[in-house]
Amino acid sequence: VDTEDAASVAAFRASHGELLDRLAQLSRETRANADLAAKIRHKYRLKNTCGLSLNALVDFDEPLDILSHLLVGSEGTLGFISAVTYNTVPDHPHKATALIVFPDIETCCNAVTVLKTQPVSAVELLDRRSMRSVQNKPGMPAFVRELTEGACALLVEARAASQPLLHEQLAQIMGSIAHFPVEKQVDFTEDAIENARLWAIRKDTFPAVGAVRETGTTVIIEDVTFPVEQLALGVRRLIELFEKHRYDEAILFGHALEGNLHFAEHGTGRNMAPFVELEWGSEAYGLMWQLKRLLDPAGILNPDVVLSDDPQVHLKHLKPMPAADAIIDKCIECGFCEPVCPSKGLTLSPRQRIVMWRDIQAKKRAGTDTASLERDYQYQGIDTCAATGLCAQRCPVGINTGELVKKLRGEQASHTKAASWVAQHFSTALQGARFSLHAANGARMLLGAPRLARISSALSKATSGRVPQWTSAMPQPENAIRVTLPVEDQRPRVVYLAACVSRVMGPAASDREQMSLMDKTRGLLEKAGYQVVFPLEQEDLCCGQPFASKGYPEQAEEKRQQLLAALIKASRGGLDPIYCDTSPCTLRLVQDLKETRLDLYDPVRFIRTHLLDKLVFTPQQAAVAVHVTCSTQHLGESQALIDLARMCSVNVIVPEAIHCCGFAGDKGFTTPELNAHALRSL
């Protein structure tokens, strides 16, 4: 039934009249039972998702309304929901967040009671163990490490439609709790980056604690909710239970305004099924079973989930998390990584890669043949992973699934001699790449772009991606750099490190702009008053990224060290800044960099630190679309890039929900479906 479509509703009433009549009868019987109706209303004064949504029976008269509200929170158990229309609420643009640490739980919970009457949009409670679990993460306030053992914190957020109103609210909020003793605090801040850091404390606590569990064990979430006026007593009793039963890593955090602690809205499936009757009583529990049998008479929807006759079901079928690889063993499969993965929905997400690899390793240990699984995993898990590591940025414990994939590629790498030859004869390899681009460009002129695209697509499929697929965006070859020796004059020097792709690949024939990136960059640097110098023998130099991504770490590090030595010489021992024209190369060089003399810059950081005062920026009317590369995100320059674009154009567009483009070096050529999937929303 489509509840927004009158014809659909009428048809459903005709076909399911008996069902609707029975729901109406159950509603009347429930409301006539004063004690039961009162219990239901009381339970839903608190945060409650245990069992089925019995409040639908007392809140609505119309049986179709009862049905639709019964399904809320019970999709998959009572029925299937294909679409939901939300009523939106204002997302006020002006926000401020504070972290207030109280000396003990009682004081903290008493402050919650006061804050419930104030203009706050969120109040989150974090006990000392919660804060300890994330105290060493980047961006955490230093004082978190020094808090006393009994400390308890509140993360408080306020929102308003205007800044004056927000400031008025903040003054009111702080005045209301000024009489409570405070151990430490981060005052209300409106800075978006600082706000995100504070909320990361709350967001990352559960996964961080789950990550320190013993390898091979499973994480279990429990929830409990209290009336706010009894929150302090409830928290104290929970901590006593942790201590009594030696749950030394257990933490308390949750929505303080609702008295809801995660430890009333999670863990309500098989985890709670044997205890639903204990919580609700036999009368309400029997009503839930009547609803289940009415809507799912065959019992095929989520059997034993939410409702079960098995008193031991909470101890069965626990999700296994077997040891698989030290890189991923900390993963609790929370899924925070998934939104930024370009292959999610095409093949596997980072979480799914980990789950499948765990399953393969567990089956191997059990003596099960995994050949078929591993064949599927080759494409699903390894070949379609961009391995850029954005998943590690989202993971609360920094797991980089791409590192696992690169390790597996290394174990499969069978062309070590060829990789070593390329590393030692890199200029020859670049010449070969230029020749290939010359050939592709010649074929385009001879055959025409449409025919070449069809032929190359067929060849790419026939060779499983070994022959790259030609597209109209295929670059033309770029000539090798003609290096001139630096001259002695008064101009400041900058070492220009042109990446391999910049030295080999020029604009596509279809591009409006036909000046190469190198020529553009050199012209801009000279316009700013710099003498541009290049490392000697630049054609032989590479940061090693192509080798690392293919599973050849030794050759990758050999090229990296060769390049660093050349940069020391070119920069006169680190005297001159080094401009690298691509962020992936910059990131590769600065990671674990022990050579402190080198002053390495990606384009964004160099422009904002060295060129803003040397050039005049005049915003143009032409629209500019900005994609922040994965490496730029890793370098922390995302917002700076967007800000620079806004200095150049009055119309800057940042596409939503595109985090990684999926090109991943050469996968745009060899696995174009990954790139296409990542950019499908453009």
XYZ file of C-alpha atoms in Angstrom:
682
model
C 0.000 0.000 0.000
C 1.129 3.552 -0.795
C -0.282 5.605 2.082
C 0.014 8.818 0.020
C -2.040 7.416 -2.876
C -5.825 7.411 -2.330
C -6.374 4.719 -4.976
C -3.762 2.468 -3.395
C -5.286 2.977 0.054
C -8.756 2.121 -1.266
C -7.462 -1.017 -2.964
C -5.685 -2.092 0.232
C -8.836 -1.579 2.306
C -10.719 -3.799 -0.131
C -8.106 -6.554 -0.212
C -7.061 -6.484 3.471
C -10.283 -5.471 5.230
C -10.081 -8.389 7.672
C -6.543 -7.407 8.709
C -7.543 -3.781 9.274
C -10.633 -4.804 11.245
C -8.494 -6.968 13.510
C -6.040 -4.082 14.092
C -8.937 -1.786 14.998
C -10.250 -4.401 17.426
C -6.813 -4.802 19.092
C -6.598 -1.022 19.411
C -9.999 -0.833 21.128
C -9.135 -3.694 23.486
C -5.796 -2.124 24.390
C -7.269 1.287 25.180
C -10.045 -0.352 27.198
C -7.380 -1.999 29.355
C -6.457 1.052 31.457
C -3.385 -0.509 33.083
C -1.947 -1.749 29.805
C -2.623 1.542 28.004
C -0.968 3.462 30.855
C 2.079 1.190 30.731
C 2.458 1.726 26.978
C 2.193 5.510 27.321
C 4.727 5.476 30.180
C 7.217 3.377 28.215
C 7.103 5.766 25.296
C 7.781 8.778 27.490
C 11.286 7.327 27.514
C 13.443 6.384 24.550
C 12.165 2.918 23.756
C 12.642 0.510 20.879
C 12.345 -2.774 22.770
C 9.743 -5.039 21.224
C 7.111 -3.804 18.784
C 5.656 -0.284 18.536
C 2.620 -0.828 20.748
C 2.131 2.929 21.039
C 0.496 2.791 17.588
C -2.471 1.012 19.197
C -3.148 3.809 21.698
C -2.127 6.811 19.588
C -4.297 6.182 16.493
C -7.890 5.166 15.719
C -7.637 4.672 11.965
C -6.386 1.080 11.347
C -4.209 2.075 8.379
C -2.484 4.661 10.582
C -2.016 1.950 13.197
C -0.470 -0.348 10.589
C 1.947 2.236 9.194
C 3.120 3.222 12.680
C 3.482 -0.395 13.763
C 5.988 -0.820 10.950
C 8.168 2.012 12.270
C 11.097 0.262 13.889
C 9.761 -3.140 12.808
C 10.578 -3.116 9.101
C 11.771 -6.576 8.169
C 9.976 -8.073 11.176
C 6.355 -7.128 10.479
C 6.650 -6.045 6.856
C 8.721 -4.298 4.202
C 9.035 -0.536 3.679
C 10.052 0.448 0.154
C 9.961 4.227 0.549
C 9.566 6.852 3.257
C 8.643 10.528 2.903
C 10.159 12.634 5.656
C 8.924 15.904 7.062
C 12.028 18.059 7.366
C 13.017 20.330 10.227
C 15.114 23.504 9.979
C 18.872 22.965 9.980
C 19.870 26.287 11.479
C 23.107 27.651 10.000
C 24.496 29.047 13.245
C 25.807 26.372 15.604
C 28.091 26.245 18.608
C 29.490 23.321 20.586
C 31.092 23.086 24.024
C 32.717 20.249 25.967
C 32.157 20.619 29.709
C 33.813 18.177 32.113
C 32.384 17.849 35.614
C 34.288 16.327 38.549
C 31.808 13.489 39.098
C 28.804 11.736 37.613
C 26.274 13.195 40.040
C 27.216 16.775 39.187
C 27.176 15.968 35.487
C 23.722 14.382 35.613
C 22.323 17.195 37.746
C 23.522 19.616 35.074
C 21.608 17.566 32.492
C 18.383 18.142 34.422
C 18.974 21.902 34.203
C 20.013 21.834 30.542
C 16.803 20.016 29.601
C 14.979 23.310 30.264
C 17.412 25.369 28.170
C 17.590 26.153 24.401
C 20.000 23.321 23.586
C 19.741 21.108 20.505
C 21.845 18.238 21.850
C 23.470 17.142 25.105
C 25.636 14.018 24.979
C 27.043 12.335 28.083
C 30.509 10.726 28.085
C 31.977 8.956 31.086
C 35.705 8.915 31.838
C 36.266 5.622 30.047
C 34.615 6.970 26.899
C 36.954 9.945 26.810
C 39.963 7.766 27.576
C 39.168 5.613 24.542
C 39.747 8.545 22.163
C 42.141 10.744 24.150
C 45.106 10.007 21.868
C 43.313 10.733 18.608
C 44.481 13.795 16.640
C 42.619 16.974 17.537
C 41.536 15.864 21.004
C 41.970 18.524 23.730
C 45.198 17.843 25.635
C 43.460 18.015 29.010
C 41.430 14.870 28.243
C 44.467 12.748 29.144
C 44.716 14.386 32.572
C 41.118 14.117 33.780
C 40.410 12.560 37.154
C 39.029 9.034 37.304
C 35.501 10.059 38.263
C 35.145 12.826 35.674
C 32.081 12.895 33.442
C 31.563 15.185 30.451
C 28.730 16.757 28.512
C 28.987 17.666 24.852
C 26.503 20.507 24.412
C 25.295 21.984 21.121
C 23.052 24.968 20.457
C 21.636 26.103 17.112
C 19.859 29.253 15.972
C 18.609 30.977 12.845
C 20.851 34.010 13.445
C 24.129 34.696 15.192
C 22.693 37.256 17.665
C 20.040 34.731 18.707
C 22.697 32.042 19.073
C 24.814 34.271 21.326
C 21.734 35.030 23.405
C 21.080 31.298 23.790
C 24.698 30.571 24.742
C 24.626 33.198 27.483
C 21.400 31.707 28.833
C 22.780 28.156 28.751
C 26.049 28.987 30.490
C 24.240 31.085 33.081
C 21.951 28.182 33.951
C 24.828 25.851 34.873
C 27.306 28.420 36.196
C 26.813 27.209 39.782
C 28.035 23.676 39.003
C 31.736 22.927 39.651
C 33.671 22.249 36.433
C 36.933 20.326 36.119
C 37.809 21.359 32.541
C 35.973 22.724 29.557
C 36.180 23.789 25.940
C 34.075 26.943 25.707
C 31.333 27.210 23.105
C 32.917 27.521 19.677
C 31.277 28.360 16.364
C 34.278 27.187 14.338
C 33.114 24.342 12.071
C 36.426 22.462 12.203
C 36.619 22.667 15.995
C 32.975 21.595 16.260
C 33.717 18.541 14.128
C 36.652 17.645 16.369
C 34.515 17.850 19.480
C 31.775 15.705 17.951
C 34.433 13.186 16.899
C 34.937 12.478 20.609
C 31.329 11.316 20.827
C 31.178 9.585 17.462
C 34.385 7.597 17.836
C 34.000 6.262 21.371
C 32.216 2.989 20.706
C 34.332 1.864 17.728
C 37.509 2.886 19.582
C 36.605 0.723 22.573
C 35.547 -2.119 20.309
C 38.953 -1.980 18.666
C 40.837 -2.817 21.882
C 38.925 -6.047 22.395
C 40.847 -9.306 22.233
C 41.271 -10.425 18.617
C 38.614 -12.942 17.667
C 36.050 -11.755 20.217
C 32.753 -10.038 19.375
C 31.464 -6.618 20.379
C 27.991 -6.397 21.926
C 25.982 -3.182 22.297
C 23.544 -2.754 25.173
C 21.265 0.208 25.763
C 19.414 1.426 28.818
C 17.318 4.493 29.503
C 16.341 6.278 32.725
C 14.060 9.153 33.656
C 16.381 12.168 33.546
C 15.814 12.927 37.230
C 17.160 9.428 38.048
C 20.015 9.511 35.529
C 22.777 10.007 38.111
C 21.646 7.024 40.167
C 21.282 4.887 37.050
C 24.760 5.744 35.776
C 26.299 5.039 39.172
C 24.583 1.638 39.364
C 25.729 0.729 35.838
C 29.335 1.536 36.688
C 29.055 -0.631 39.800
C 27.822 -3.490 37.597
C 30.759 -3.022 35.220
C 33.183 -3.178 38.113
C 31.458 -6.148 39.745
C 31.481 -8.240 36.571
C 34.905 -7.017 35.356
C 33.810 -5.296 32.177
C 36.902 -3.119 32.406
C 36.618 -1.601 28.914
C 32.856 -0.988 29.000
C 31.887 2.637 28.448
C 28.827 4.816 28.975
C 27.748 7.433 26.466
C 24.464 8.594 25.057
C 21.711 11.148 24.625
C 21.625 12.741 28.068
C 18.467 14.801 27.476
C 16.562 11.554 26.944
C 18.280 9.666 29.772
C 19.361 7.250 27.043
C 22.738 5.581 27.403
C 24.304 3.391 24.755
C 25.890 0.821 26.309
C 16.939 2.057 24.690
C 17.711 2.424 21.026
C 20.315 -0.176 20.016
C 20.717 -3.887 20.577
C 16.979 -4.571 20.371
C 16.966 -7.622 18.107
C 18.123 -11.113 19.117
C 20.169 -9.446 21.850
C 17.013 -8.461 23.721
C 14.475 -11.005 22.450
C 14.586 -13.277 25.549
C 14.027 -10.269 27.820
C 11.153 -8.454 26.089
C 8.572 -10.148 28.320
C 10.593 -9.294 31.433
C 10.675 -5.631 30.417
C 7.087 -5.283 29.204
C 5.163 -7.864 31.213
C 3.236 -10.881 29.933
C 0.132 -8.935 28.862
C 1.975 -6.523 26.553
C 4.248 -9.341 25.382
C 1.228 -11.424 24.411
C -0.136 -8.463 22.458
C 3.125 -8.258 20.514
C 2.835 -11.916 19.550
C -0.737 -11.338 18.368
C 0.497 -8.548 16.088
C 3.376 -10.666 14.803
C 1.096 -13.591 13.928
C -1.483 -11.278 12.368
C 1.012 -9.595 10.038
C 3.386 -12.534 9.522
C 1.282 -15.687 9.948
C 3.943 -17.915 8.356
C 6.653 -16.554 10.663
C 9.086 -16.012 7.804
C 10.109 -12.407 8.572
C 13.152 -12.180 10.854
C 12.404 -15.334 12.834
C 13.616 -15.081 16.455
C 14.447 -11.394 16.007
C 12.649 -9.064 18.449
C 10.319 -11.877 19.545
C 11.505 -15.410 20.275
C 10.480 -18.504 22.224
C 14.148 -19.419 22.674
C 15.466 -18.115 26.034
C 19.059 -18.638 24.827
C 18.785 -16.910 21.439
C 20.920 -13.976 22.613
C 23.852 -16.368 23.023
C 23.535 -17.929 19.567
C 24.631 -16.868 16.104
C 26.927 -14.102 17.351
C 28.698 -12.350 14.506
C 32.166 -13.903 14.221
C 35.166 -11.589 13.987
C 38.006 -14.063 13.427
C 41.633 -13.019 13.154
C 42.528 -12.339 9.522
C 45.362 -9.798 9.322
C 46.874 -7.390 11.833
C 45.938 -4.480 9.533
C 42.208 -5.151 9.948
C 41.805 -7.215 13.130
C 40.690 -4.156 15.140
C 37.686 -3.606 12.855
C 34.290 -3.985 14.552
C 32.430 -3.576 11.247
C 30.756 -0.311 12.275
C 30.575 0.908 8.659
C 31.808 4.471 9.250
C 34.197 3.925 6.325
C 31.566 3.123 3.715
C 30.288 6.566 2.598
C 33.683 7.583 1.147
C 34.440 4.354 -0.732
C 34.171 4.638 -4.542
C 33.453 0.913 -4.993
C 30.560 0.753 -2.507
C 27.570 -0.426 -4.513
C 29.718 -1.532 -7.450
C 31.540 -4.346 -5.680
C 32.523 -4.253 -1.995
C 32.893 -1.514 0.591
C 35.871 -1.492 3.003
C 33.760 -3.156 5.683
C 32.653 -5.850 3.243
C 36.233 -6.410 2.098
C 37.194 -7.033 5.710
C 34.210 -9.327 6.375
C 34.953 -11.402 3.283
C 38.680 -11.652 4.026
C 37.903 -12.735 7.584
C 35.564 -15.386 6.232
C 38.173 -16.651 3.778
C 40.829 -16.893 6.487
C 38.464 -18.638 8.929
C 37.446 -21.163 6.271
C 41.090 -21.840 5.423
C 41.862 -22.585 9.057
C 38.882 -24.938 9.135
C 40.192 -26.794 6.087
C 37.464 -25.565 3.730
C 38.273 -25.053 0.054
C 38.256 -21.277 -0.580
C 39.379 -21.265 -4.223
C 36.006 -20.097 -5.562
C 35.685 -17.392 -2.900
C 39.189 -16.126 -3.587
C 38.532 -15.984 -7.329
C 35.508 -13.779 -6.676
C 37.439 -11.718 -4.139
C 40.120 -10.933 -6.720
C 37.819 -8.592 -8.614
C 35.315 -7.725 -5.900
C 37.869 -7.041 -3.179
C 41.271 -6.387 -4.746
C 40.984 -5.184 -8.349
C 38.235 -2.629 -7.659
C 39.812 -1.113 -4.542
C 41.185 2.374 -5.218
C 43.500 1.909 -2.191
C 43.645 5.646 -1.494
C 43.019 5.198 2.219
C 40.071 7.574 2.615
C 38.439 4.803 4.637
C 41.162 5.266 7.269
C 40.150 8.906 7.687
C 36.612 7.881 8.588
C 37.584 4.856 10.678
C 37.684 5.761 14.398
C 40.760 3.557 14.837
C 42.442 4.450 11.542
C 42.123 1.121 9.721
C 43.253 1.531 6.116
C 41.662 -1.281 4.143
C 43.662 -0.107 1.142
C 46.829 -1.181 2.968
C 45.442 -4.712 3.212
C 44.651 -4.656 -0.501
C 48.144 -3.399 -1.378
C 49.613 -6.124 0.817
C 47.564 -8.747 -1.026
C 48.639 -7.273 -4.360
C 52.228 -7.549 -3.161
C 51.749 -11.218 -2.319
C 50.370 -11.774 -5.828
C 52.968 -9.603 -7.570
C 54.778 -11.817 -10.053
C 56.656 -9.231 -12.094
C 59.305 -8.209 -9.581
C 62.099 -8.298 -12.166
C 60.079 -6.149 -14.556
C 59.277 -3.689 -11.765
C 62.970 -3.480 -10.860
C 63.878 -2.906 -14.509
C 61.336 -0.087 -14.812
C 62.615 1.483 -11.586
C 66.192 1.400 -12.880
C 65.296 2.598 -16.394
C 62.542 5.014 -15.548
C 63.256 7.557 -18.279
C 62.955 4.775 -20.852
C 59.623 3.749 -19.337
C 58.386 7.342 -19.618
C 59.437 7.442 -23.248
C 57.455 4.247 -23.781
C 54.407 5.852 -22.196
C 54.766 8.893 -24.451
C 55.051 6.603 -27.480
C 51.818 4.826 -26.461
C 50.023 8.160 -26.186
C 51.431 9.207 -29.589
C 50.078 5.958 -31.038
C 46.659 6.455 -29.435
C 46.525 10.033 -30.690
C 47.472 8.880 -34.184
C 44.768 6.207 -34.100
C 42.248 8.867 -33.073
C 43.138 11.024 -36.060
C 43.099 8.011 -38.401
C 39.974 6.195 -37.174
C 38.012 8.976 -35.545
C 37.132 9.184 -31.864
C 33.858 7.135 -31.892
C 35.358 4.169 -33.768
C 38.528 4.164 -31.646
C 36.432 4.217 -28.475
C 34.465 1.148 -29.644
C 37.571 -0.774 -30.692
C 39.507 -0.001 -27.505
C 36.499 -0.918 -25.355
C 36.318 -4.329 -27.023
C 40.081 -4.850 -26.637
C 39.961 -3.812 -22.993
C 37.222 -6.358 -22.261
C 38.987 -9.091 -24.236
C 42.242 -8.566 -22.310
C 40.608 -8.126 -18.871
C 41.701 -4.513 -18.703
C 45.332 -5.015 -19.743
C 44.708 -2.836 -22.805
C 43.505 0.553 -21.496
C 40.180 1.830 -22.735
C 40.501 4.952 -24.871
C 38.136 7.833 -24.148
C 37.845 11.338 -25.533
C 39.562 12.549 -22.350
C 42.713 10.529 -23.116
C 45.690 12.903 -22.814
C 48.068 13.734 -25.611
C 51.779 13.101 -24.999
C 53.779 15.810 -23.239
C 57.356 16.516 -24.232
C 60.162 15.920 -21.756
C 61.299 18.915 -19.693
C 64.174 20.893 -21.138
C 66.095 21.718 -17.983
C 68.152 24.920 -17.914
C 70.714 25.496 -15.211
C 69.774 28.096 -12.568
C 71.345 31.540 -12.751
C 72.592 33.675 -9.900
C 70.221 36.624 -9.454
C 68.105 38.244 -6.756
C 64.953 36.240 -7.393
C 63.911 33.658 -4.801
C 64.179 30.100 -6.060
C 61.561 27.385 -6.052
C 62.269 23.791 -7.018
C 59.556 22.562 -9.354
C 58.967 18.820 -9.017
C 56.778 17.841 -11.951
C 55.053 14.512 -11.353
C 55.373 11.643 -13.824
C 51.849 12.226 -15.139
C 52.579 15.913 -15.684
C 55.774 15.077 -17.575
C 54.114 12.457 -19.786
C 50.483 13.501 -20.199
C 49.344 16.767 -21.728
C 45.837 18.096 -22.385
C 43.338 15.937 -24.263
C 42.691 16.865 -27.875
C 39.132 17.835 -26.898
C 40.221 20.194 -24.095
C 39.628 23.905 -24.682
C 42.848 24.713 -22.821
C 45.835 23.329 -24.698
C 48.634 24.737 -22.529
C 50.177 21.983 -20.415
C 50.075 21.927 -16.626
C 53.860 22.323 -16.504
C 53.849 25.410 -18.700
C 50.954 26.923 -16.751
C 52.645 26.249 -13.426
C 56.029 27.549 -14.515
C 54.432 30.719 -15.888
C 52.520 31.326 -12.655
C 55.601 30.842 -10.469
C 57.669 33.177 -12.640
C 54.843 35.728 -12.624
C 55.066 35.669 -8.819
C 58.772 36.537 -9.068
C 60.346 33.111 -8.599
C 63.240 31.582 -10.461
C 62.028 28.075 -11.274
C 64.616 25.303 -11.083
C 64.213 21.599 -11.744
C 65.987 18.621 -10.192
C 68.748 17.250 -12.394
C 67.964 14.047 -14.286
C 64.270 14.585 -13.584
C 63.269 12.020 -16.209
C 64.692 9.289 -13.956
C 62.825 10.466 -10.856
C 59.582 9.175 -9.350
C 58.056 9.251 -5.867
C 57.345 5.510 -6.080
C 53.560 5.716 -5.933
C 52.951 3.610 -9.085
C 55.083 0.813 -7.646
C 53.512 0.991 -4.169
C 49.952 0.800 -5.484
C 50.777 -2.291 -7.558
C 52.323 -4.200 -4.665
C 56.047 -3.522 -5.187
C 57.053 -1.739 -1.957
C 60.818 -2.272 -2.329
C 60.969 -0.626 -5.733
C 58.634 2.113 -4.480
C 60.929 2.979 -1.580
C 64.007 2.836 -3.821
C 62.495 5.469 -6.135
C 61.322 7.579 -3.197
C 64.787 7.707 -1.658
C 66.358 8.505 -5.028
C 63.951 11.411 -5.459
C 64.508 12.748 -1.926
C 68.274 12.766 -2.525
C 67.781 14.680 -5.792
C 65.542 17.204 -4.035
C 68.138 17.821 -1.321
C 70.625 18.701 -4.052
C 68.178 20.783 -6.121
C 66.979 22.790 -3.096
C 70.554 23.574 -2.000
C 70.267 21.418 1.102
C 66.698 22.457 1.857
C 67.247 26.208 1.403
C 64.598 26.501 -1.331
C 60.943 25.407 -1.121
C 59.877 22.480 -3.299
C 56.656 22.725 -5.298
C 55.156 19.378 -6.330
C 52.396 19.803 -8.894
C 50.306 16.814 -7.773
C 49.115 16.060 -4.258
C 49.521 12.231 -4.449
C 53.269 12.644 -4.997
C 53.488 15.184 -2.180
C 51.650 12.864 0.203
C 53.886 9.946 -0.736
C 57.014 12.015 -0.043
C 55.959 13.575 3.270
C 54.664 10.365 4.860
C 57.240 9.120 7.378
C 59.686 11.745 6.104
C 62.878 11.660 8.167
C 64.720 14.286 6.105
C 63.729 17.410 8.039
C 65.627 19.804 5.768
C 63.167 19.453 2.907
C 60.325 21.977 2.654
C 57.779 20.135 0.487
C 54.521 21.675 -0.739
C 51.507 20.488 -2.643
C 49.963 23.145 -4.946
C 47.324 24.269 -2.435
C 49.661 24.822 0.504
C 52.290 26.521 -1.665
C 49.783 28.954 -3.158
C 48.247 29.885 0.186
C 51.612 30.279 1.949
C 53.796 31.791 -0.817
C 51.683 33.296 -3.590
C 48.720 35.073 -1.996
C 50.767 38.208 -1.342
C 52.574 38.083 -4.693
C 49.648 37.755 -7.096
C 46.375 39.606 -7.658
C 43.324 37.324 -7.615
C 40.358 38.547 -9.672
C 37.268 36.310 -9.414
C 35.819 35.414 -12.814
C 32.168 34.776 -13.703
C 32.825 31.369 -15.236
C 31.711 28.452 -13.076
C 34.404 26.237 -11.572
C 33.760 22.689 -10.348
C 36.125 21.527 -7.617
C 36.993 17.922 -6.845
C 39.162 17.538 -3.760
C 41.478 14.609 -4.414
C 41.999 11.887 -1.825
C 45.588 12.964 -1.229
C 44.538 16.596 -0.750
C 42.089 15.376 1.877
C 44.858 13.386 3.570
C 47.058 16.491 3.556
C 44.311 18.487 5.287
C 43.973 21.022 2.466
C 40.355 20.377 1.410
C 38.818 23.636 2.575
C 41.885 25.611 1.525
C 41.479 24.342 -2.051
C 37.821 25.384 -2.110
C 38.722 28.787 -0.654
C 41.364 29.300 -3.369
C 38.825 28.390 -6.046
C 36.464 31.012 -4.629
C 39.219 33.597 -5.007
C 39.261 32.757 -8.720
C 35.542 32.343 -9.466
C 32.292 33.743 -8.108
C 30.566 30.456 -8.969
C 32.335 27.504 -7.348
C 30.547 24.159 -7.416
C 31.590 21.341 -5.088
C 29.686 18.188 -6.099
C 27.991 16.519 -3.155
C 28.734 12.975 -1.986
C 31.779 12.493 -4.224
C 34.740 11.782 -1.989
C 37.019 9.629 -4.169
C 36.840 9.741 -7.960
C 37.933 6.111 -8.303
C 40.521 6.836 -11.003
C 43.268 5.653 -8.638
C 46.293 6.221 -10.852
C 45.479 3.971 -13.788
C 42.198 2.304 -12.834
C 40.304 4.881 -14.861
C 41.963 3.205 -17.866
C 42.043 -0.444 -16.740
C 38.914 -0.618 -14.546
C 36.826 2.279 -15.901
C 33.649 1.020 -14.226
C 35.129 2.004 -10.844
C 35.663 5.588 -11.994
C 32.225 5.697 -13.629
C 30.511 4.366 -10.499
C 32.297 6.820 -8.217
C 31.180 9.752 -10.379
C 27.685 8.485 -11.194
C 26.020 11.390 -9.376
C 27.831 14.123 -11.332
